[in-house]
mmCIF file of C-alpha atoms in Angstrom:
data_model
loop_
_atom_site.group_PDB
_atom_site.id
_atom_site.type_symbol
_atom_site.label_atom_id
_atom_site.label_comp_id
_atom_site.label_asym_id
_atom_site.label_seq_id
_atom_site.Cartn_x
_atom_site.Cartn_y
_atom_site.Cartn_z
ATOM 1 C CA MET A 10 1.401 -2.539 -7.708
ATOM 2 C CA ILE A 11 2.687 -5.195 -8.966
ATOM 3 C CA ALA A 12 1.860 -9.014 -9.816
ATOM 4 C CA PHE A 13 4.650 -11.222 -9.620
ATOM 5 C CA ILE A 14 4.802 -15.288 -10.721
ATOM 6 C CA GLY A 15 8.462 -15.830 -10.052
ATOM 7 C CA SER A 16 9.631 -12.760 -8.375
ATOM 8 C CA VAL A 17 12.666 -11.334 -10.178
ATOM 9 C CA PHE A 18 13.503 -9.918 -6.823
ATOM 10 C CA SER A 19 12.803 -12.852 -4.496
ATOM 11 C CA PRO A 20 15.514 -14.342 -2.798
ATOM 12 C CA TYR A 21 13.893 -17.665 -2.175
ATOM 13 C CA TYR A 22 13.556 -18.404 -5.747
ATOM 14 C CA HIS A 23 16.962 -16.845 -6.066
ATOM 15 C CA TRP A 24 18.176 -19.470 -3.476
ATOM 16 C CA ALA A 25 15.999 -22.484 -5.159
ATOM 17 C CA LEU A 26 17.412 -21.989 -8.185
ATOM 18 C CA GLN A 27 20.727 -22.390 -7.232
ATOM 19 C CA ARG A 28 19.477 -26.425 -5.405
ATOM 20 C CA ASN A 29 17.502 -26.666 -8.882
ATOM 21 C CA PRO A 30 17.734 -24.667 -12.109
ATOM 22 C CA GLU A 31 14.277 -26.546 -12.780
ATOM 23 C CA ALA A 32 12.924 -24.472 -9.874
ATOM 24 C CA SER A 33 8.841 -23.380 -10.490
ATOM 25 C CA PRO A 34 7.901 -20.040 -10.624
ATOM 26 C CA GLU A 35 4.664 -20.424 -9.467
ATOM 27 C CA ASP A 36 6.647 -21.450 -6.551
ATOM 28 C CA HIS A 37 7.132 -17.861 -6.073
ATOM 29 C CA CYS A 38 4.220 -15.326 -6.241
ATOM 30 C CA ALA A 39 3.549 -12.278 -4.296
ATOM 31 C CA ILE A 40 1.083 -9.362 -4.727
ATOM 32 C CA ASN A 41 3.052 -6.085 -4.090
ATOM 33 C CA VAL A 42 1.576 -2.668 -2.884
ATOM 34 C CA ALA A 43 2.923 0.500 -2.409
ATOM 35 C CA LEU A 44 0.814 3.401 -0.833
ATOM 36 C CA TYR A 45 2.263 6.847 -0.737
ATOM 37 C CA GLY A 46 -0.523 8.894 0.223
ATOM 38 C CA ARG A 47 -0.144 11.858 2.785
ATOM 39 C CA GLY A 48 0.288 10.464 6.495
ATOM 40 C CA VAL A 49 0.076 6.899 4.941
ATOM 41 C CA ARG A 50 3.110 4.828 3.581
ATOM 42 C CA ARG A 51 2.266 0.376 3.422
ATOM 43 C CA TRP A 52 4.249 -1.582 1.726
ATOM 44 C CA THR A 53 3.457 -5.347 0.982
ATOM 45 C CA MET A 54 5.447 -8.612 -0.808
ATOM 46 C CA THR A 55 4.642 -11.731 1.076
ATOM 47 C CA GLU A 56 5.322 -14.255 -1.320
ATOM 48 C CA ARG A 57 3.797 -17.382 -0.977
ATOM 49 C CA GLY A 58 4.298 -21.046 -2.876
ATOM 50 C CA ARG A 59 2.203 -22.549 -5.675
ATOM 51 C CA ARG A 60 -0.369 -24.034 -2.533
ATOM 52 C CA HIS A 61 -1.736 -21.116 -2.127
ATOM 53 C CA ILE A 62 -2.370 -20.288 -5.699
ATOM 54 C CA SER A 63 -4.570 -20.425 -8.711
ATOM 55 C CA ARG A 64 -5.009 -19.007 -12.028
ATOM 56 C CA ASP A 65 -6.362 -19.191 -15.625
ATOM 57 C CA SER A 66 -6.667 -16.939 -18.780
ATOM 58 C CA HIS A 67 -8.554 -14.392 -16.602
ATOM 59 C CA ASN A 68 -7.979 -14.908 -12.634
ATOM 60 C CA PHE A 69 -4.719 -14.676 -10.600
ATOM 61 C CA GLN A 70 -5.601 -15.576 -7.294
ATOM 62 C CA VAL A 71 -2.275 -15.495 -4.366
ATOM 63 C CA GLY A 72 -3.136 -16.351 -0.781
ATOM 64 C CA PRO A 73 -6.264 -14.004 -0.042
ATOM 65 C CA SER A 74 -5.840 -11.280 -3.037
ATOM 66 C CA HIS A 75 -7.233 -11.922 -5.822
ATOM 67 C CA LEU A 76 -6.838 -10.122 -9.724
ATOM 68 C CA ARG A 77 -9.825 -10.680 -12.117
ATOM 69 C CA TRP A 78 -10.170 -9.508 -15.917
ATOM 70 C CA THR A 79 -14.115 -8.554 -16.593
ATOM 71 C CA GLY A 80 -13.415 -8.438 -20.517
ATOM 72 C CA ALA A 81 -13.438 -4.649 -19.896
ATOM 73 C CA HIS A 82 -11.371 -3.595 -16.935
ATOM 74 C CA LEU A 83 -8.893 -5.603 -13.795
ATOM 75 C CA GLU A 84 -10.075 -5.330 -10.813
ATOM 76 C CA ILE A 85 -7.883 -6.185 -8.268
ATOM 77 C CA GLN A 86 -8.946 -7.608 -4.664
ATOM 78 C CA ILE A 87 -6.469 -6.476 -2.152
ATOM 79 C CA ASN A 88 -6.516 -8.248 1.072
ATOM 80 C CA GLU A 89 -2.795 -8.233 2.082
ATOM 81 C CA TRP A 90 -0.640 -7.610 5.860
ATOM 82 C CA SER A 91 2.040 -4.464 5.759
ATOM 83 C CA VAL A 92 5.867 -4.901 6.632
ATOM 84 C CA PRO A 93 8.045 -4.845 8.896
ATOM 85 C CA ILE A 94 5.009 -3.505 10.898
ATOM 86 C CA PRO A 95 2.086 -5.410 10.641
ATOM 87 C CA ARG A 96 -1.298 -3.399 9.713
ATOM 88 C CA PRO A 97 -3.398 -4.899 6.876
ATOM 89 C CA VAL A 98 -3.570 -3.266 3.637
ATOM 90 C CA ARG A 99 -7.736 -4.115 2.094
ATOM 91 C CA GLY A 100 -9.795 -3.007 -0.973
ATOM 92 C CA VAL A 101 -10.535 -3.029 -4.275
ATOM 93 C CA ILE A 102 -8.563 -1.253 -7.335
ATOM 94 C CA ARG A 103 -10.031 -1.099 -10.682
ATOM 95 C CA ILE A 104 -8.011 -0.488 -14.013
ATOM 96 C CA ILE A 105 -10.107 0.475 -16.917
ATOM 97 C CA PRO A 106 -7.726 0.739 -19.823
ATOM 98 C CA GLU A 107 -8.534 3.662 -22.725
ATOM 99 C CA ARG A 108 -7.150 1.294 -25.380
ATOM 100 C CA LEU A 109 -5.677 -2.275 -24.815
ATOM 101 C CA PHE A 110 -2.263 -2.931 -26.770
ATOM 102 C CA ALA A 111 -0.431 -6.416 -28.147
ATOM 103 C CA PHE A 112 2.831 -4.809 -28.531
ATOM 104 C CA THR A 113 6.202 -6.582 -26.933
ATOM 105 C CA THR A 114 9.468 -6.403 -27.446
ATOM 106 C CA ALA A 115 12.916 -7.655 -26.373
ATOM 107 C CA LEU A 116 14.951 -6.046 -23.551
ATOM 108 C CA ASP A 117 17.920 -7.912 -24.310
ATOM 109 C CA ASP A 118 19.791 -8.845 -27.709
ATOM 110 C CA ALA A 119 19.260 -12.453 -26.779
ATOM 111 C CA GLY A 120 15.777 -12.220 -27.048
ATOM 112 C CA LEU A 121 15.182 -13.694 -23.492
ATOM 113 C CA HIS A 122 13.366 -10.962 -21.819
ATOM 114 C CA HIS A 123 10.618 -8.834 -23.016
ATOM 115 C CA TRP A 124 8.639 -6.465 -22.170
ATOM 116 C CA GLY A 125 4.958 -4.329 -23.229
ATOM 117 C CA PRO A 126 2.587 -2.347 -22.226
ATOM 118 C CA LEU A 127 -0.902 -3.591 -22.316
ATOM 119 C CA ALA A 128 -2.764 -0.265 -20.816
ATOM 120 C CA PRO A 129 -0.048 2.666 -21.689
ATOM 121 C CA SER A 130 -3.276 4.775 -20.548
ATOM 122 C CA ALA A 131 -5.741 4.001 -18.460
ATOM 123 C CA ARG A 132 -8.052 5.453 -15.475
ATOM 124 C CA VAL A 133 -7.928 3.601 -11.989
ATOM 125 C CA GLU A 134 -10.529 3.067 -9.499
ATOM 126 C CA VAL A 135 -9.107 2.837 -5.766
ATOM 127 C CA GLU A 136 -11.663 2.174 -2.793
ATOM 128 C CA LEU A 137 -9.379 0.295 0.787
ATOM 129 C CA GLY A 138 -10.882 0.029 3.889
ATOM 130 C CA SER A 139 -7.669 -0.585 5.619
ATOM 131 C CA PRO A 140 -6.151 2.564 5.746
ATOM 132 C CA PHE A 141 -9.017 4.105 4.556
ATOM 133 C CA SER A 142 -8.297 5.825 1.002
ATOM 134 C CA ALA A 143 -10.670 6.047 -2.215
ATOM 135 C CA TRP A 144 -9.719 8.076 -5.300
ATOM 136 C CA ARG A 145 -9.359 8.025 -8.958
ATOM 137 C CA GLY A 146 -6.558 8.828 -11.694
ATOM 138 C CA HIS A 147 -4.083 8.257 -14.464
ATOM 139 C CA ALA A 148 -3.063 4.386 -14.690
ATOM 140 C CA TYR A 149 -0.419 2.335 -16.426
ATOM 141 C CA MET A 150 0.034 -1.128 -17.038
ATOM 142 C CA ASP A 151 2.570 -3.503 -18.356
ATOM 143 C CA SER A 152 3.962 -6.863 -18.387
ATOM 144 C CA ASN A 153 8.012 -8.014 -18.099
ATOM 145 C CA GLU A 154 8.607 -11.618 -18.303
ATOM 146 C CA GLY A 155 12.143 -13.449 -18.719
ATOM 147 C CA GLU A 156 13.381 -16.949 -19.217
ATOM 148 C CA LEU A 157 16.487 -16.873 -17.319
ATOM 149 C CA PRO A 158 17.022 -14.102 -14.351
ATOM 150 C CA ILE A 159 17.782 -10.566 -15.027
ATOM 151 C CA ALA A 160 21.332 -10.980 -13.120
ATOM 152 C CA ASP A 161 21.915 -13.218 -16.800
ATOM 153 C CA GLY A 162 21.197 -10.454 -18.291
ATOM 154 C CA PHE A 163 21.728 -6.963 -17.291
ATOM 155 C CA THR A 164 23.472 -5.376 -14.795
ATOM 156 C CA GLU A 165 21.082 -1.832 -14.867
ATOM 157 C CA TRP A 166 18.546 -0.144 -15.965
ATOM 158 C CA ASP A 167 16.590 3.165 -15.960
ATOM 159 C CA TRP A 168 12.738 3.002 -17.029
ATOM 160 C CA SER A 169 10.409 6.000 -17.661
ATOM 161 C CA ARG A 170 6.665 6.971 -18.655
ATOM 162 C CA ALA A 171 5.142 10.113 -19.064
ATOM 163 C CA SER A 172 1.777 11.393 -20.534
ATOM 164 C CA LEU A 173 2.289 13.666 -23.547
ATOM 165 C CA SER A 174 -0.315 16.855 -24.428
ATOM 166 C CA ASP A 175 -1.257 14.665 -27.411
ATOM 167 C CA GLY A 176 -2.891 12.373 -25.036
ATOM 168 C CA SER A 177 0.197 9.577 -26.116
ATOM 169 C CA VAL A 178 2.396 8.376 -23.534
ATOM 170 C CA ALA A 179 6.069 8.095 -24.063
ATOM 171 C CA VAL A 180 8.319 5.304 -22.377
ATOM 172 C CA LEU A 181 11.955 5.075 -22.187
ATOM 173 C CA TYR A 182 14.037 1.983 -21.394
ATOM 174 C CA ASP A 183 17.249 2.675 -20.849
ATOM 175 C CA ILE A 184 19.207 -0.909 -20.689
ATOM 176 C CA ARG A 185 22.605 -1.638 -20.071
ATOM 177 C CA GLN A 186 23.422 -5.272 -20.476
ATOM 178 C CA ARG A 187 25.960 -7.955 -18.835
ATOM 179 C CA GLN A 188 27.107 -8.774 -22.219
ATOM 180 C CA GLY A 189 26.591 -6.818 -25.276
ATOM 181 C CA SER A 190 26.133 -3.166 -26.536
ATOM 182 C CA ASP A 191 23.586 -0.708 -24.219
ATOM 183 C CA ARG A 192 20.206 -0.793 -25.448
ATOM 184 C CA LEU A 193 17.529 1.894 -25.602
ATOM 185 C CA LEU A 194 13.680 1.831 -26.440
ATOM 186 C CA ALA A 195 11.984 5.309 -27.056
ATOM 187 C CA LEU A 196 8.413 4.612 -27.534
ATOM 188 C CA ARG A 197 5.632 6.382 -27.977
ATOM 189 C CA PHE A 198 2.305 4.930 -27.456
ATOM 190 C CA GLY A 199 -0.953 6.765 -29.045
ATOM 191 C CA ARG A 200 -4.544 7.173 -28.261
ATOM 192 C CA ASP A 201 -5.442 5.267 -31.906
ATOM 193 C CA GLY A 202 -3.204 2.329 -31.406
ATOM 194 C CA GLN A 203 0.067 3.182 -32.778
ATOM 195 C CA VAL A 204 3.105 2.839 -31.391
ATOM 196 C CA THR A 205 5.873 4.932 -32.898
ATOM 197 C CA GLN A 206 9.980 5.231 -31.642
ATOM 198 C CA PHE A 207 10.644 9.091 -31.261
ATOM 199 C CA ASP A 208 14.268 10.544 -30.561
ATOM 200 C CA ALA A 209 15.694 10.435 -26.968
ATOM 201 C CA PRO A 210 17.450 13.260 -25.631
ATOM 202 C CA ALA A 211 20.806 12.832 -23.688
ATOM 203 C CA ARG A 212 20.861 10.901 -20.502
ATOM 204 C CA GLN A 213 21.270 13.411 -16.921
ATOM 205 C CA SER A 214 22.238 12.228 -14.205
ATOM 206 C CA LEU A 215 19.885 12.536 -11.282
ATOM 207 C CA PRO A 216 21.285 13.168 -7.330
ATOM 208 C CA LYS A 217 22.010 10.150 -5.822
ATOM 209 C CA ALA A 218 19.258 9.063 -2.916
ATOM 210 C CA LEU A 219 20.514 7.611 0.706
ATOM 211 C CA TRP A 220 21.256 4.917 -0.640
ATOM 212 C CA ARG A 221 23.768 6.268 -3.196
ATOM 213 C CA VAL A 222 22.345 4.560 -6.109
ATOM 214 C CA GLY A 223 23.440 5.708 -9.590
ATOM 215 C CA ARG A 224 20.122 6.973 -11.284
ATOM 216 C CA SER A 225 19.734 8.557 -14.692
ATOM 217 C CA VAL A 226 16.881 9.734 -17.323
ATOM 218 C CA ARG A 227 16.783 11.504 -20.520
ATOM 219 C CA SER A 228 15.469 14.977 -20.801
ATOM 220 C CA GLU A 229 16.029 17.907 -23.336
ATOM 221 C CA PRO A 230 18.872 20.215 -22.540
ATOM 222 C CA GLU A 231 16.758 23.075 -22.097
ATOM 223 C CA ARG A 232 14.216 21.328 -20.282
ATOM 224 C CA PRO A 233 16.692 19.808 -16.926
ATOM 225 C CA ALA A 234 15.233 17.014 -15.415
ATOM 226 C CA ARG A 235 14.819 17.475 -11.410
ATOM 227 C CA VAL A 236 13.526 15.415 -8.664
ATOM 228 C CA ILE A 237 10.146 16.184 -7.374
ATOM 229 C CA GLN A 238 10.099 13.151 -5.192
ATOM 230 C CA THR A 239 11.673 10.215 -4.768
ATOM 231 C CA LEU A 240 8.933 7.400 -3.790
ATOM 232 C CA GLU A 241 11.311 3.993 -2.950
ATOM 233 C CA ASP A 242 15.204 3.974 -1.854
ATOM 234 C CA THR A 243 16.349 1.263 -1.731
ATOM 235 C CA PRO A 244 20.327 -0.503 -1.520
ATOM 236 C CA PHE A 245 19.331 -1.548 -5.697
ATOM 237 C CA TYR A 246 15.863 -0.333 -6.257
ATOM 238 C CA VAL A 247 14.479 3.931 -6.760
ATOM 239 C CA ARG A 248 11.295 4.662 -7.556
ATOM 240 C CA SER A 249 11.227 8.204 -8.421
ATOM 241 C CA VAL A 250 8.419 11.140 -9.656
ATOM 242 C CA LEU A 251 10.395 13.319 -11.905
ATOM 243 C CA GLU A 252 9.920 16.463 -13.830
ATOM 244 C CA SER A 253 11.827 16.426 -17.604
ATOM 245 C CA GLY A 254 11.525 17.784 -20.994
ATOM 246 C CA LEU A 255 10.410 15.350 -23.770
ATOM 247 C CA SER A 256 9.239 15.500 -27.163
ATOM 248 C CA GLY A 257 9.117 19.135 -26.773
ATOM 249 C CA GLU A 258 7.131 19.302 -23.684
ATOM 250 C CA ARG A 259 7.760 19.920 -20.249
ATOM 251 C CA VAL A 260 6.621 16.497 -18.191
ATOM 252 C CA ILE A 261 5.614 14.393 -14.942
ATOM 253 C CA SER A 262 7.606 11.110 -15.172
ATOM 254 C CA MET A 263 7.265 7.978 -13.222
ATOM 255 C CA HIS A 264 10.861 6.380 -13.570
ATOM 256 C CA GLU A 265 12.403 3.697 -11.336
ATOM 257 C CA THR A 266 16.424 2.763 -11.473
ATOM 258 C CA LEU A 267 17.078 -1.043 -10.932
ATOM 259 C CA ASN A 268 21.008 -1.701 -9.722
ATOM 260 C CA VAL A 269 20.858 -5.704 -11.102
ATOM 261 C CA LEU A 270 24.691 -6.081 -9.859
ATOM 262 C CA ARG A 271 23.658 -4.353 -6.220
ATOM 263 C CA LEU A 272 20.530 -6.642 -5.964
ATOM 264 C CA ASN A 273 22.765 -9.561 -7.772
ATOM 265 C CA THR A 274 24.677 -9.673 -3.698
ATOM 266 C CA ALA A 275 24.708 -11.908 -1.020
ATOM 267 C CA MET A 276 24.065 -9.137 1.148
ATOM 268 C CA THR A 277 21.540 -7.933 -0.456
ATOM 269 C CA ARG A 278 19.695 -11.246 -0.499
ATOM 270 C CA LEU A 279 19.804 -11.520 3.342
ATOM 271 C CA MET A 280 18.481 -8.322 3.379
ATOM 272 C CA LEU A 281 14.947 -8.904 1.327
ATOM 273 C CA PRO A 282 12.764 -10.767 4.366
ATOM 274 C CA TRP A 283 12.527 -8.205 6.109
ATOM 275 C CA LYS A 284 10.957 -6.414 2.750
ATOM 276 C CA MET A 285 9.584 -10.052 1.555
ATOM 277 C CA PRO A 286 8.438 -12.508 4.053
ATOM 278 C CA ARG A 287 7.521 -15.989 2.749
ATOM 279 C CA LEU A 288 4.551 -18.477 3.337
ATOM 280 C CA LYS A 289 5.024 -22.085 1.910
#
């Protein structure tokens, strides 16, 4: 689930910035929910303009959906419709952090794009009425922000996160910049609140999915990575569950590859409204 203010993937925001470089990000907000349950797949990402949103330090409302920080957990009231087949997605998600982190770091040499995990390790409670689903498990919550479109700063990145046996969470951000050398973040977020760097293994190529997006992950050679499941396969973005080797352990990773060059093409922009309808 992703809450967007000025969606980096939005073709409408891209076109608005071309017309007016001062176009407001608040005019391009969306709640993205992706469900991958057995026999149930849903995708919501309806973009809404500023008259449909309100926000303050504890609340963010986008149309009928609402995020609220209670002081102890994030409560998300979902009331959306899936695309391309319109079906309701309604219910409540609660994310309960084990510990909050104030860590943030630049993704690019210019320091115009930043990322930080708010809660690298958390619990999640999901109670959906439509489609009916109720479960509890492990969660992760982070934040990205930037002063320019990602196409101005990057060509591609691979990102992954995995829980380790000591309860810490390892995050790898493998970044290819549009200008400048590649950047690698290899960070471990401990249960004690410490953030430490670790030596990342070599990059390993992964099999291409249907849309042939090249993807890779860093995995120890004696524990080569394998794809357990590809959750999203698009012309520019792939989300997968992997098994790989990290810090001497065999781990299960959530992994994504974003090919910004593919995203930043006219053909892709024209395809995106099928997955991202807009209400002004």
